[in-house]
Tab-separated table of C-alpha atoms in Angstrom:
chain	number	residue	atom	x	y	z
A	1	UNK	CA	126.298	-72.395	63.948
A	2	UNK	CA	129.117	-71.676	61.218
A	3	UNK	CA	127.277	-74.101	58.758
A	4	UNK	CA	123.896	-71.978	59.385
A	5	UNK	CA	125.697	-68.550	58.871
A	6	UNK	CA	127.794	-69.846	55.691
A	7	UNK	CA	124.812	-71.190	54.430
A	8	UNK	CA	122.498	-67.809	55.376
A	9	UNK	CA	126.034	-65.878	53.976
A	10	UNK	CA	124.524	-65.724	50.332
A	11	UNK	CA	121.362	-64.671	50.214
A	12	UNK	CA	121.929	-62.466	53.236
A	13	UNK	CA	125.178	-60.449	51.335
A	14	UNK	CA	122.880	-59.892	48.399
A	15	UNK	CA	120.136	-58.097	50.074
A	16	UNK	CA	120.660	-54.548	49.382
A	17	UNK	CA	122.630	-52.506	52.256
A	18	UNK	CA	119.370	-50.031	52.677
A	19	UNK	CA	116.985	-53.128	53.368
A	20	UNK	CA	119.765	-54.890	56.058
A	21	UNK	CA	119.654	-51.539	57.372
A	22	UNK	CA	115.934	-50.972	57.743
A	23	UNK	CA	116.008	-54.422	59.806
A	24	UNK	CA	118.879	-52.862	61.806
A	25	UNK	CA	116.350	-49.674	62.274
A	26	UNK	CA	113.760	-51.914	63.753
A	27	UNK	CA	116.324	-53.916	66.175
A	28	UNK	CA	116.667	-50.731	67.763
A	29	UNK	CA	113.545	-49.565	67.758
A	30	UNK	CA	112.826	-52.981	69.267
A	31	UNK	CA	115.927	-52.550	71.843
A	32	UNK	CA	114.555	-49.089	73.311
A	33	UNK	CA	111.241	-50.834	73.855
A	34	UNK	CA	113.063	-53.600	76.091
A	35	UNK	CA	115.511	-51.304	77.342
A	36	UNK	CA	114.032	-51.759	81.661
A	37	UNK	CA	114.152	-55.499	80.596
A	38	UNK	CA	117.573	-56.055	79.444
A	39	UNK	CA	118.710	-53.534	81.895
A	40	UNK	CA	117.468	-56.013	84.963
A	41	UNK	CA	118.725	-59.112	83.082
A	42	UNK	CA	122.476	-57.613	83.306
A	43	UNK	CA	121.300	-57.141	87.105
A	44	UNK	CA	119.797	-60.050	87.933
A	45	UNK	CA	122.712	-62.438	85.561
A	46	UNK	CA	125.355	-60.576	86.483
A	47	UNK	CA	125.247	-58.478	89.637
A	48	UNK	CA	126.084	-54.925	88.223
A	49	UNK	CA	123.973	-52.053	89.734
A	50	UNK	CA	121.467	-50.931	87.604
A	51	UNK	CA	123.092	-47.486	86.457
A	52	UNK	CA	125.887	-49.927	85.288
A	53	UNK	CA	123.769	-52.372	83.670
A	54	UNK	CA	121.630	-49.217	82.248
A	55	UNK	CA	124.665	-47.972	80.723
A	56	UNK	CA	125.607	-50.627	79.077
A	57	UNK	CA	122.422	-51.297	77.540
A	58	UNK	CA	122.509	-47.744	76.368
A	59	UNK	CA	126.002	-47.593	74.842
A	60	UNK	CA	124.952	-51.342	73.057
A	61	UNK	CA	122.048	-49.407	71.454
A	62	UNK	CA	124.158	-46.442	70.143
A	63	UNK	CA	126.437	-49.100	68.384
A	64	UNK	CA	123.322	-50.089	66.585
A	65	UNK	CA	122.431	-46.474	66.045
A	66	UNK	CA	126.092	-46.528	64.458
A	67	UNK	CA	125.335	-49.877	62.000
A	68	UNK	CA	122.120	-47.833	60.811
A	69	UNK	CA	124.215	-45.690	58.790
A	70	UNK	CA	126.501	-48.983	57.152
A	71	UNK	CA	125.184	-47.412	53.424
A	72	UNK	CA	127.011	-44.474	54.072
A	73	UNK	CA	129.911	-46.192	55.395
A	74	UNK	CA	129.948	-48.873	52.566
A	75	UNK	CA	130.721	-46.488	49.732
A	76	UNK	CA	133.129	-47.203	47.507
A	77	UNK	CA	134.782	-44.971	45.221
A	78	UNK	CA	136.549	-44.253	41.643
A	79	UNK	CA	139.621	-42.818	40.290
A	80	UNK	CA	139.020	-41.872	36.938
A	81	UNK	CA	142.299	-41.579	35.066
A	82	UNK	CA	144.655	-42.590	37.292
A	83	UNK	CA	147.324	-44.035	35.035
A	84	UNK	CA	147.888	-45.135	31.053
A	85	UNK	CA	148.230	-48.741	30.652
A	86	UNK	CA	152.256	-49.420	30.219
A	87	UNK	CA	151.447	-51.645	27.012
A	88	UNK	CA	151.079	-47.776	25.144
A	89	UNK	CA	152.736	-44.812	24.517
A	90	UNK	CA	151.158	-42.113	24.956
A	91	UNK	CA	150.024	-42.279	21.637
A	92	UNK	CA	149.700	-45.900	19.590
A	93	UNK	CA	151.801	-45.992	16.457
A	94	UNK	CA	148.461	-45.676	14.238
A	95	UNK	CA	148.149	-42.221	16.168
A	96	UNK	CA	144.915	-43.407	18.099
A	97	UNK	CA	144.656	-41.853	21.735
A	98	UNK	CA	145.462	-43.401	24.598
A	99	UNK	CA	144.377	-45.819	26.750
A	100	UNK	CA	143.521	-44.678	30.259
A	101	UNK	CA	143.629	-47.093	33.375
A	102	UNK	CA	140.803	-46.188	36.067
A	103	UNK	CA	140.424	-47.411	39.788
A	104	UNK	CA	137.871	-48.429	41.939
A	105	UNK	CA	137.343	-49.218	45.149
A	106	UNK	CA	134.491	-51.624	46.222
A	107	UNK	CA	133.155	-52.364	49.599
A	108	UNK	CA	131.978	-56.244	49.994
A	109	UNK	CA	130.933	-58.846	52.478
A	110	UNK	CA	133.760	-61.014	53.938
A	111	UNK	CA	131.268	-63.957	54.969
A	112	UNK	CA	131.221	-65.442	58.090
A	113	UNK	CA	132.765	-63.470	61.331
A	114	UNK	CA	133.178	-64.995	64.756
A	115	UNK	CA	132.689	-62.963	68.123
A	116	UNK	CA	133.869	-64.215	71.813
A	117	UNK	CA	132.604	-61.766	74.233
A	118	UNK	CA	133.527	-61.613	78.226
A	119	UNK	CA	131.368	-61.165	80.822
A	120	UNK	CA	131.452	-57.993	82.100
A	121	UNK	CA	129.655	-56.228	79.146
A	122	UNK	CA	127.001	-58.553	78.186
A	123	UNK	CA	124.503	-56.417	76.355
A	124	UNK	CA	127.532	-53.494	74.683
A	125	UNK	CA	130.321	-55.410	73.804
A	126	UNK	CA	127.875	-58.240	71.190
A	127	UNK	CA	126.804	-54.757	70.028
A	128	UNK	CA	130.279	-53.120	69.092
A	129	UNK	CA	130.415	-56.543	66.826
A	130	UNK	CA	127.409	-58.105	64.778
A	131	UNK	CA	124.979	-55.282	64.233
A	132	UNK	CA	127.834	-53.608	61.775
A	133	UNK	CA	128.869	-56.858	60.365
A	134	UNK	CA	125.746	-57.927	59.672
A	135	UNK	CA	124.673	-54.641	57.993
A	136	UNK	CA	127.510	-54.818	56.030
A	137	UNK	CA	126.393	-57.932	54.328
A	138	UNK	CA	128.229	-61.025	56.609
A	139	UNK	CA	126.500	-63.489	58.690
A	140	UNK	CA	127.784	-63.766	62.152
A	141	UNK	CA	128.471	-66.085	65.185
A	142	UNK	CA	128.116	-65.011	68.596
A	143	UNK	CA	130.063	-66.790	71.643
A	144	UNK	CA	129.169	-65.142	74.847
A	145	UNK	CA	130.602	-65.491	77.729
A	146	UNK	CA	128.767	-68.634	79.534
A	147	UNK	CA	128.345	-66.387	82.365
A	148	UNK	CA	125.521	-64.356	80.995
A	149	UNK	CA	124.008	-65.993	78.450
A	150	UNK	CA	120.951	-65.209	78.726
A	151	UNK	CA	121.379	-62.048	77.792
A	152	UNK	CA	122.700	-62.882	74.534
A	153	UNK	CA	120.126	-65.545	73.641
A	154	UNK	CA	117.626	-62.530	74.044
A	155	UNK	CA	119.564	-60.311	72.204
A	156	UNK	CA	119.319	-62.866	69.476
A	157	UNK	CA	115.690	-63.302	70.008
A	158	UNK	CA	114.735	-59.469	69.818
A	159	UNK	CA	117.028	-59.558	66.686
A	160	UNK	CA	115.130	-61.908	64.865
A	161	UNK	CA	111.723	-60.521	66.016
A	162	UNK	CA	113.342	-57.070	63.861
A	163	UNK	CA	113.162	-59.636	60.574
A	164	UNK	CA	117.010	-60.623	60.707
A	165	UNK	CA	116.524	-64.045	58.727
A	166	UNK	CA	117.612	-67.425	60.247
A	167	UNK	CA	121.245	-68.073	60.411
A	168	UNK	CA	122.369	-64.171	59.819
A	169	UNK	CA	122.899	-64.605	63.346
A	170	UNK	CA	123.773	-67.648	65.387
């Protein structure tokens, strides 16, 4: 799984944040559609009433919601100005101007992130993780909890029917 996600890491980090969104768009789409579905899979694999396991499908898709708007929250920023480089005075002995020192601050992939999730959120707690690490440009490894694992294989499943490319998510 780590070998598929380092090896999806590349071409996956440079696909512009607005296209990794617009598959993260569809996922959720995609999750709404299933919602009754994945609601009775929490019920059926792990025994919580279906308000419970309704809630927790809903608060999973809100976290999605959330990784929709990763351009916005990927913005970097720029300090013009911020300082004059110490090798010059103000002004260099052959009176030219001097020489000013700006900043920047860039927002990049990490590469490869790791989640181990418990049981008792099966569909939400996956959700607080990959969708926002895989907008942002990583690849990502899922370890659920063997206890409802089926749940997270079809999370996987519906992710890849939204377009997420083969070993984004393993």
């Amino acid at each position: 799984a780590v070998a598929a996600a380092h090896a999806a890491f590349h071409g996956w980090s440079g696909t512009p944040v607005g296209e990794r969104c617009q598959v993260m768009f569809c996922f959720k789409e995609i999750l709404e559609q299933h919602f009754d579905e994945l609601a009775q899979m929490i019920v059926d694999e792990h025994g919580k009433t279906m308000p419970e396991a309704r809630g927790d499908v809903r608060r999973g898709i809100d976290c999605v919601e959330y990784a929709c708007g990763a351009p916005s929250l990927m913005m970097g920023r720029t300090l013009p100005r911020i300082a004059v480089s110490s090798s010059f005075s103000r002004e260099q002995k052959d009176g030219s101007p001097e020489i000013p020192l700006d900043s920047a601050l860039e927002r990049v992939p990490l590469g490869v992130c790791v989640g181990i999730t418990p049981f008792n959120f099966p569909i939400m707690v996956p959700l607080w993780m990959w969708p926002m690490a895989v907008a942002c440009g990583n690849t990502f490894v899922l370890k659920p909890s063997e206890k409802v694992s089926l749940c997270a294989l079809r999370k996987v499943e519906l992710a890849h029917e939204a377009g997420l490319p083969d070993g984004v998510l393993n």
